[in-house]
């Protein structure tokens, strides 16, 4: 009999107090809220049922009613806090019902000196519980006054400290929010909270600090100079990272220090980074740690060591890291793995570990990122990484089969490895990595993924890479030319770069194909790109296209006019000397052709420009211009005498003679060679 | 009370008092160097002839031909690594890599051939500089770490709890190199080509690697193991036993009010009547304030026959009374000059000629008693020494600053007080010592036993730490920090039992 009867009685009973929630008699209403409180605390089922019944709307109404008693409101906030602590769906439903604006509005109306009041505390708890569920967007931009009062509330008592630190940690996502937080005194608050004796306060304070520092040089440099109790924040962090601290605290502190380093506030050779932080993170990757700790630690480690060669070298020799990462690739989560309860991951990773079936993939992704960082610069490390078991197979399968984050990690790793000539010629060729890579490039619309993939492709297209031909056969030219038209500058740069590598000492058909698919219009567009790197690589591409006599003549016959226009465009534009030097070098290449010479010789404007560059006070440009002249008048070639006469008439010979007085040996040699050509 | 260690029992070190001067010892506070000395330098005997030592036997250089591996030479430290170190660590700086840099750093057992590099033979373990390989009792190595050369500092650590060995290079942790290590290993280095010179640091100077932090990690791990150790407690027996231990301790030392309150809140009975506890407390107070005469009278009155049946105890009390008379504490005239008198004008017997007269008279009584005791109970070295020490006080103008002045320290009343208290309890068929103290003493014994049996966890299991409730002294701290911790611990104890200065220390001696 029991169950059914009891259940019905429950519902009937709950109806009674739910009805009374709407009572105008505040006494009755308070009674009802109290009963509600006891019903929902600790019961997920009850929370869900209450939310379904639409009670939240009434609760919010009570909070907003100015005439109602603060005790009643506090009790209501307690109920809402309990509901927010239920399943993520429950918190989401509360947000949906408009809980957040009401809480903020109520908090704003709390007196600033009333941080200790039960109502303020409960409002903060409620906000904390919602944000910790990771389902609420942070306020798009903070109201400065509200933010200041929130930070004021955060100093006292400990319950507020914990709540405010959590709220700020979860609600600091953008650059502006980071700045606002610091301007409002968030850095001082965090420094103070780090010194709390309560780990429930310290941990969210660390997460908050991390969120503030991420990728923000200005904010990080301010935070790094803050101190509390006579200790600078970085030193406080080192204290929290000590080996006898709880592991989640060590990890959070190491992450904070990592972010300070990456934002330029602490240098790579700072002992707190290269000794303490690095060792802590490597330690956290060990097999005896929880999966989530290992994934977080490896991801952070990859970020820490992404740039600095010193950090990469140190990490590579610390505690068998390369082997440890290999375990990540092979790790299979036991089927009975349970979701970790009550773990305190950073807001960024909120809910990431809820599904154990995704753990192996998370581990693979993290390990590939670590390998990518380790192998970024040092060839020895790269070779050690490549030699680890199953790595190449993992990369290849991840490229084609994994989720975008793991695909990205795999491409990053491949990119690092592709920086090795040896590897390009051996391992990468053996594993036919270009095939899945091209598939990623052609099918993915994830910009970051395509950017890294195209960088990798650049390396695979280097002239000594055996994959080059196969990639060309796959329609790489057409694809890359298409990429040069993408709005993302990184993609355009990589595409031109790859084309440049492709054109280097390439067969004529390849060059024709590039010119055909790219089109002169697009070349002009790229030459007027605001990104100087793209401009430089485009000039490099032209230079590679216009090499060896036969190719120069053939290309100039078809596209001579446009190419000359493009060069004049650059020479006349407001560009740096490096850019102009590239343009002059292209001219020198053109001057090396047999028929192509006429394109320059017939253009007196260009000749005058060349003479001009021979005398301007920049040796590199002088050398490039002189070299071009020298090619024009090379005396064994047909029509040399004619060209020499013309240039002599224009005063080039005289100019060269004057240049003989130069003190620069490079220029002197070029001038001497040119003069020797004159009969 | 520990016989024959009278002088030292005045201030048995709570933490090693040598900490400030001896950096090596301070790294390993739980090591008893009388039983297991720490390695502090290379042995000038336990080495191959191609090894030269200098700079207090800390610098090692190669002086052989160095033609091939048959010219390899090693040296061991003077002593094996005591298990009670818990975590042992030493560093070697490569002063010069010499011709080829064939240097090995590691550990080996006694008796392993010294005409070899560490790692090549059974019970020998090494990390070699030329190839970065680790050698585990074998002629062929495994890729382990980076190579090392002139200017590098290589650290070798051994975790005596997990029995693993790890290395560091220039302060960076390289990871575990060897597992399942045998016990009684010696720090060992080996060189093989001319010009190779290395310097060892056994802890005399600060290490490049932060070993302290690793120690603290192990410490918290061990502490956690202890705290979460499962206790089978099916019927709440465990808890009631703990209550009983606390209660008997309070009763034993006569903390009447506390004992009563504790018993009330834990629903227990006493084995002794309340008045009896109060009586003992009264006597203890007298002894601890130096009023021996009154104390003895009170014992006669409250426990007739006790001292008559225990002449040695009475003798001890009388000798103490004599000392207190010299001290000026045990007088008929209450001068108010308590414990040791004022700092400035301290005079024998408070400077009163009448008191001196009485003291001398009393001295003769005690001497007589000693002779009687000798006849009845036979010779007692302990009694003889006690009396000699006490009478020696008269040989000095300023007994307080004399070689026997320690007897005048009020702390010396405590063992007397304990003996008396125990005797009273025993006469009532109650235990001489409370179970809590027995338990503590037992634990201490077990820790020494662990140390002797090579169980490294003993390094991080300190009874004082548990009693003091404060963390163990931070491992390689400045002297100041250690003192502060010790002071804090003392303060805590003072707070708990006012009359018993440093009371817990005496558990140490029993």
Coordinates of C-alpha atoms in Angstrom, one line a residue, chain B residues 65-421:
Chain B
X65 CA 94.9 6.4 -15.2
X66 CA 91.4 6.4 -16.6
X67 CA 92.2 4.1 -19.5
X68 CA 89.0 2.1 -19.4
X69 CA 86.2 1.0 -17.2
X70 CA 88.6 -1.2 -15.2
X71 CA 90.0 2.1 -13.9
X72 CA 86.6 3.2 -12.4
X73 CA 86.7 4.2 -8.8
X74 CA 84.0 4.9 -6.2
X75 CA 83.7 6.2 -2.7
X76 CA 81.0 5.7 -0.1
X77 CA 79.9 8.0 2.6
X78 CA 80.9 7.3 6.2
X79 CA 77.5 5.9 7.2
X80 CA 74.5 4.3 5.6
X81 CA 71.3 6.4 5.3
X82 CA 69.2 5.9 8.5
X83 CA 65.6 4.8 7.8
X84 CA 64.4 7.4 10.3
X85 CA 65.4 10.1 7.8
X86 CA 62.1 9.3 6.0
X87 CA 63.3 11.2 3.0
X88 CA 67.1 11.5 2.5
X89 CA 68.8 13.7 0.0
X90 CA 72.3 14.8 -1.0
X91 CA 73.6 16.9 -3.8
X92 CA 76.8 16.7 -5.9
X93 CA 78.2 19.6 -7.8
X94 CA 80.3 18.7 -10.8
X95 CA 83.4 20.9 -10.3
X96 CA 85.0 19.5 -13.4
X97 CA 83.9 16.8 -15.8
X98 CA 87.6 16.0 -16.5
X99 CA 88.5 14.1 -19.6
X100 CA 85.4 12.2 -20.5
X101 CA 82.9 13.0 -17.7
X102 CA 82.2 9.4 -16.8
X103 CA 80.7 10.2 -13.5
X104 CA 78.1 8.2 -11.6
X105 CA 76.1 9.4 -8.6
X106 CA 74.0 7.1 -6.5
X107 CA 73.7 4.6 -3.7
X108 CA 75.3 1.3 -2.8
X109 CA 75.4 -1.2 0.0
X110 CA 78.5 -1.9 2.1
X111 CA 80.9 -4.3 0.5
X112 CA 80.0 -3.5 -3.1
X113 CA 83.2 -3.4 -5.2
X114 CA 84.7 0.1 -5.2
X115 CA 86.6 -0.5 -8.4
X116 CA 83.4 0.2 -10.3
X117 CA 80.9 3.0 -11.0
X118 CA 77.8 3.1 -8.9
X119 CA 75.0 1.0 -10.6
X120 CA 77.1 -1.6 -12.2
X121 CA 76.9 -4.2 -9.5
X122 CA 74.2 -5.9 -7.3
X123 CA 72.9 -3.5 -4.6
X124 CA 74.4 -0.6 -6.4
X125 CA 72.5 2.2 -8.2
X126 CA 73.7 5.1 -10.2
X127 CA 72.9 7.9 -12.7
X128 CA 75.7 8.6 -15.1
X129 CA 76.7 11.9 -16.5
X130 CA 78.1 10.9 -19.9
X131 CA 74.9 9.4 -21.3
X132 CA 72.2 10.4 -18.7
X133 CA 71.4 6.7 -18.2
X134 CA 70.4 5.1 -14.9
X135 CA 72.1 1.9 -13.9
X136 CA 70.2 -0.5 -11.6
X137 CA 72.6 -3.2 -10.4
X138 CA 73.5 -3.9 -14.0
X139 CA 76.3 -3.2 -16.5
X140 CA 73.8 -1.8 -19.0
X141 CA 71.9 1.4 -18.3
X142 CA 68.4 2.7 -19.2
X143 CA 67.7 6.1 -20.7
X144 CA 66.7 8.1 -17.6
X145 CA 67.5 11.8 -17.7
X146 CA 69.7 14.5 -19.3
X147 CA 73.4 14.2 -19.4
X148 CA 75.3 16.3 -16.8
X149 CA 78.6 18.1 -16.9
X150 CA 80.8 20.8 -15.3
X151 CA 78.8 23.3 -13.3
X152 CA 75.7 21.1 -12.9
X153 CA 74.3 20.1 -9.5
X154 CA 72.9 16.6 -9.3
X155 CA 70.7 15.7 -6.4
X156 CA 70.1 12.1 -5.3
X157 CA 67.1 11.5 -3.0
X158 CA 65.8 8.3 -1.4
X159 CA 62.2 8.1 -0.2
X160 CA 62.5 5.6 2.7
X161 CA 58.7 5.1 2.9
X162 CA 58.2 4.0 -0.6
X163 CA 61.7 2.8 -1.0
X164 CA 62.4 4.6 -4.3
X165 CA 65.2 6.8 -5.4
X166 CA 65.0 9.9 -7.6
X167 CA 67.4 12.5 -8.9
X168 CA 67.3 16.2 -9.6
X169 CA 69.4 18.3 -12.0
X170 CA 70.0 21.9 -11.1
X171 CA 66.9 21.9 -8.9
X172 CA 64.6 20.3 -11.4
X173 CA 63.0 17.0 -10.4
X174 CA 63.9 14.2 -12.9
X175 CA 61.5 11.5 -11.5
X176 CA 61.9 8.2 -9.9
X177 CA 64.9 6.2 -11.1
X178 CA 64.9 3.1 -8.9
X179 CA 62.3 1.3 -6.9
X180 CA 62.3 -1.5 -4.3
X181 CA 65.6 -0.4 -2.9
X182 CA 67.4 -2.5 -0.2
X183 CA 68.0 -1.0 3.2
X184 CA 71.2 0.4 4.6
X185 CA 72.4 2.2 1.4
X186 CA 75.3 4.6 1.4
X187 CA 75.6 7.7 -0.7
X188 CA 78.1 6.8 -3.4
X189 CA 79.9 8.6 -6.2
X190 CA 82.2 7.1 -8.9
X191 CA 84.6 8.6 -11.3
X192 CA 86.5 7.2 -14.2
X193 CA 88.7 9.7 -16.0
X194 CA 91.5 12.1 -15.0
X195 CA 90.4 15.6 -14.0
X196 CA 87.0 14.6 -12.7
X197 CA 86.2 16.5 -9.5
X198 CA 82.9 16.6 -7.6
X199 CA 81.8 18.3 -4.4
X200 CA 79.2 16.8 -2.1
X201 CA 76.7 18.6 0.0
X202 CA 75.1 16.3 2.6
X203 CA 73.0 19.1 3.9
X204 CA 75.7 21.3 5.4
X205 CA 74.7 24.0 2.9
X206 CA 71.3 24.8 1.5
X207 CA 70.3 22.5 -1.4
X208 CA 69.5 23.8 -4.9
X209 CA 66.4 21.6 -4.9
X210 CA 63.6 22.3 -2.5
X211 CA 63.7 19.1 -0.5
X212 CA 61.8 20.7 2.4
X213 CA 58.6 20.9 0.4
X214 CA 58.8 17.3 -0.5
X215 CA 59.3 16.4 3.1
X216 CA 56.2 18.4 4.0
X217 CA 54.3 16.5 1.4
X218 CA 55.3 13.2 2.9
X219 CA 54.6 14.5 6.3
X220 CA 51.1 15.4 5.5
X221 CA 50.6 12.0 3.7
X222 CA 51.8 10.1 6.8
X223 CA 49.7 12.4 9.0
X224 CA 46.7 11.7 6.9
X225 CA 47.3 7.9 7.1
X226 CA 47.4 8.1 10.8
X227 CA 44.3 10.3 11.1
X228 CA 42.2 8.2 8.7
X229 CA 43.5 4.9 10.1
X230 CA 40.4 2.7 10.4
X231 CA 39.5 1.7 14.0
X232 CA 37.1 -1.1 14.4
X233 CA 34.5 0.4 16.7
X234 CA 31.4 -1.7 16.6
X235 CA 29.8 -0.8 20.0
X236 CA 31.4 2.5 20.7
X237 CA 34.1 0.8 22.7
X238 CA 36.8 2.7 21.1
X239 CA 35.3 6.0 22.1
X240 CA 34.6 4.9 25.7
X241 CA 38.2 3.6 26.0
X242 CA 39.5 7.0 24.8
X243 CA 37.2 8.7 27.4
X244 CA 38.6 6.4 30.0
X245 CA 42.2 7.3 29.1
X246 CA 41.5 11.0 29.4
X247 CA 39.6 10.6 32.6
X248 CA 42.3 8.4 34.3
X249 CA 44.9 10.9 33.2
X250 CA 43.1 13.8 34.8
X251 CA 42.5 11.8 38.0
X252 CA 46.1 10.7 38.2
X253 CA 47.4 14.2 38.1
X254 CA 44.6 15.4 40.4
X255 CA 42.9 17.8 38.0
X256 CA 39.8 17.5 40.1
X257 CA 37.4 20.0 38.6
X258 CA 38.3 19.0 35.0
X259 CA 38.0 15.4 35.8
X260 CA 34.7 15.9 37.4
X261 CA 33.4 17.9 34.5
X262 CA 34.8 15.4 32.0
X263 CA 33.3 12.4 33.8
X264 CA 29.9 14.1 34.0
X265 CA 29.8 14.9 30.3
X266 CA 31.0 11.4 29.3
X267 CA 29.0 9.5 31.9
X268 CA 31.8 7.7 33.7
X269 CA 32.8 6.9 37.2
X270 CA 36.1 7.3 39.0
X271 CA 38.0 4.5 40.6
X272 CA 39.1 6.8 43.3
X273 CA 37.2 9.0 45.7
X274 CA 37.1 12.7 45.0
X275 CA 38.6 13.6 48.4
X276 CA 41.6 11.3 47.7
X277 CA 42.2 13.1 44.4
X278 CA 42.0 16.4 46.2
X279 CA 44.5 15.3 48.8
X280 CA 47.0 14.2 46.2
X281 CA 46.5 17.4 44.4
X282 CA 47.3 19.3 47.6
X283 CA 50.5 17.3 48.1
X284 CA 51.6 17.9 44.6
X285 CA 51.1 21.6 44.9
X286 CA 53.3 21.6 47.9
X287 CA 56.0 19.7 46.3
X288 CA 55.9 21.7 43.1
X289 CA 56.2 25.0 45.1
X290 CA 59.2 23.6 46.9
X291 CA 57.6 23.3 50.3
X292 CA 58.9 19.9 51.0
X293 CA 58.7 19.9 54.7
X294 CA 55.0 20.6 54.6
X295 CA 54.5 18.0 51.8
X296 CA 56.2 15.3 53.9
X297 CA 54.1 16.2 56.9
X298 CA 50.9 16.1 54.9
X299 CA 51.8 12.7 53.4
X300 CA 52.5 11.3 56.9
X301 CA 49.2 12.7 58.0
X302 CA 47.0 11.6 55.1
X303 CA 48.7 8.4 54.1
X304 CA 50.2 7.0 57.3
X305 CA 52.6 4.2 56.7
X306 CA 53.2 5.1 53.1
X307 CA 56.7 6.7 53.6
X308 CA 57.6 4.3 56.4
X309 CA 57.1 1.5 54.0
X310 CA 59.0 3.2 51.2
X311 CA 62.2 4.5 52.7
X312 CA 63.9 5.2 49.4
X313 CA 61.1 7.5 48.5
X314 CA 61.3 9.3 51.8
X315 CA 65.0 9.7 51.3
X316 CA 64.4 11.3 47.9
X317 CA 61.9 13.7 49.5
X318 CA 64.3 14.6 52.3
X319 CA 67.1 15.2 49.9
X320 CA 64.8 17.4 47.9
X321 CA 63.9 19.2 51.1
X322 CA 67.5 19.8 51.8
X323 CA 67.9 21.3 48.3
X324 CA 64.9 23.5 48.8
X325 CA 66.4 24.7 52.1
X326 CA 69.5 25.7 50.2
X327 CA 67.3 27.3 47.7
X328 CA 65.6 29.3 50.4
X329 CA 62.2 27.9 49.5
X330 CA 61.6 25.4 52.3
X331 CA 61.7 27.7 55.3
X332 CA 59.5 28.2 58.3
X333 CA 59.6 31.9 57.6
X334 CA 57.6 32.6 54.5
X335 CA 59.8 35.0 52.6
X336 CA 57.8 34.9 49.5
X337 CA 60.9 34.2 47.5
X338 CA 59.6 31.3 45.5
X339 CA 61.3 29.0 43.1
X340 CA 65.0 29.8 42.9
X341 CA 64.7 33.2 44.6
X342 CA 65.1 36.6 43.0
X343 CA 67.6 36.9 40.3
X344 CA 69.9 39.5 42.0
X345 CA 70.7 38.9 45.6
X346 CA 70.2 35.1 45.7
X347 CA 71.7 33.9 48.9
X348 CA 71.9 30.4 50.4
X349 CA 68.9 29.7 52.6
X350 CA 67.5 33.2 51.8
X351 CA 70.5 34.6 53.6
X352 CA 69.2 33.9 57.1
X353 CA 71.9 32.5 59.5
X354 CA 69.2 30.7 61.4
X355 CA 68.0 29.0 58.3
X356 CA 71.6 28.0 57.4
X357 CA 72.0 26.5 60.8
X358 CA 68.8 24.5 60.3
X359 CA 69.8 23.4 56.9
X360 CA 73.1 22.1 58.2
X361 CA 71.4 20.3 60.9
X362 CA 68.9 18.8 58.5
X363 CA 71.8 17.8 56.3
X364 CA 73.3 15.7 59.1
X365 CA 69.9 14.1 59.6
X366 CA 69.7 13.1 56.0
X367 CA 73.2 11.8 56.0
X368 CA 72.3 9.7 59.0
X369 CA 69.3 8.4 57.2
X370 CA 71.4 7.5 54.3
X371 CA 73.6 5.4 56.5
X372 CA 70.7 3.7 58.1
X373 CA 69.2 3.0 54.6
X374 CA 72.5 1.4 53.5
X375 CA 72.5 -0.9 56.4
X376 CA 68.9 -2.0 56.0
X377 CA 68.4 -2.0 52.3
X378 CA 72.0 -2.4 51.0
X379 CA 74.1 0.0 48.9
X380 CA 72.3 2.2 46.4
X381 CA 74.3 4.1 43.9
X382 CA 71.4 6.2 43.1
X383 CA 70.9 7.4 46.7
X384 CA 74.6 7.9 47.1
X385 CA 74.8 10.1 44.0
X386 CA 71.7 12.0 45.0
X387 CA 73.2 12.9 48.3
X388 CA 76.6 13.8 46.9
X389 CA 75.1 16.1 44.4
X390 CA 72.9 17.8 47.0
X391 CA 75.8 18.3 49.4
X392 CA 78.0 19.6 46.7
X393 CA 75.8 22.7 46.6
X394 CA 77.4 23.8 49.9
X395 CA 80.8 23.9 48.2
X396 CA 79.9 27.0 46.2
X397 CA 79.4 30.6 47.2
X398 CA 76.8 30.9 44.5
X399 CA 75.3 27.4 44.1
X400 CA 72.9 28.6 41.4
X401 CA 75.8 29.2 39.1
X402 CA 77.7 26.2 40.0
X403 CA 78.1 22.9 38.1
X404 CA 75.6 21.3 40.4
X405 CA 73.2 24.3 40.3
X406 CA 70.7 22.5 38.0
X407 CA 69.4 20.8 41.2
X408 CA 68.0 24.2 42.2
X409 CA 65.8 24.5 39.1
X410 CA 62.1 24.2 40.1
X411 CA 61.8 21.8 37.2
X412 CA 63.6 19.2 39.3
X413 CA 60.7 19.1 41.6
X414 CA 58.6 17.4 38.9
X415 CA 60.2 13.9 39.0
X416 CA 60.0 13.9 42.8
X417 CA 56.4 14.9 42.6
X418 CA 55.7 12.2 40.1
X419 CA 57.4 9.5 42.2
X420 CA 55.4 10.5 45.2
X421 CA 52.2 10.7 43.4

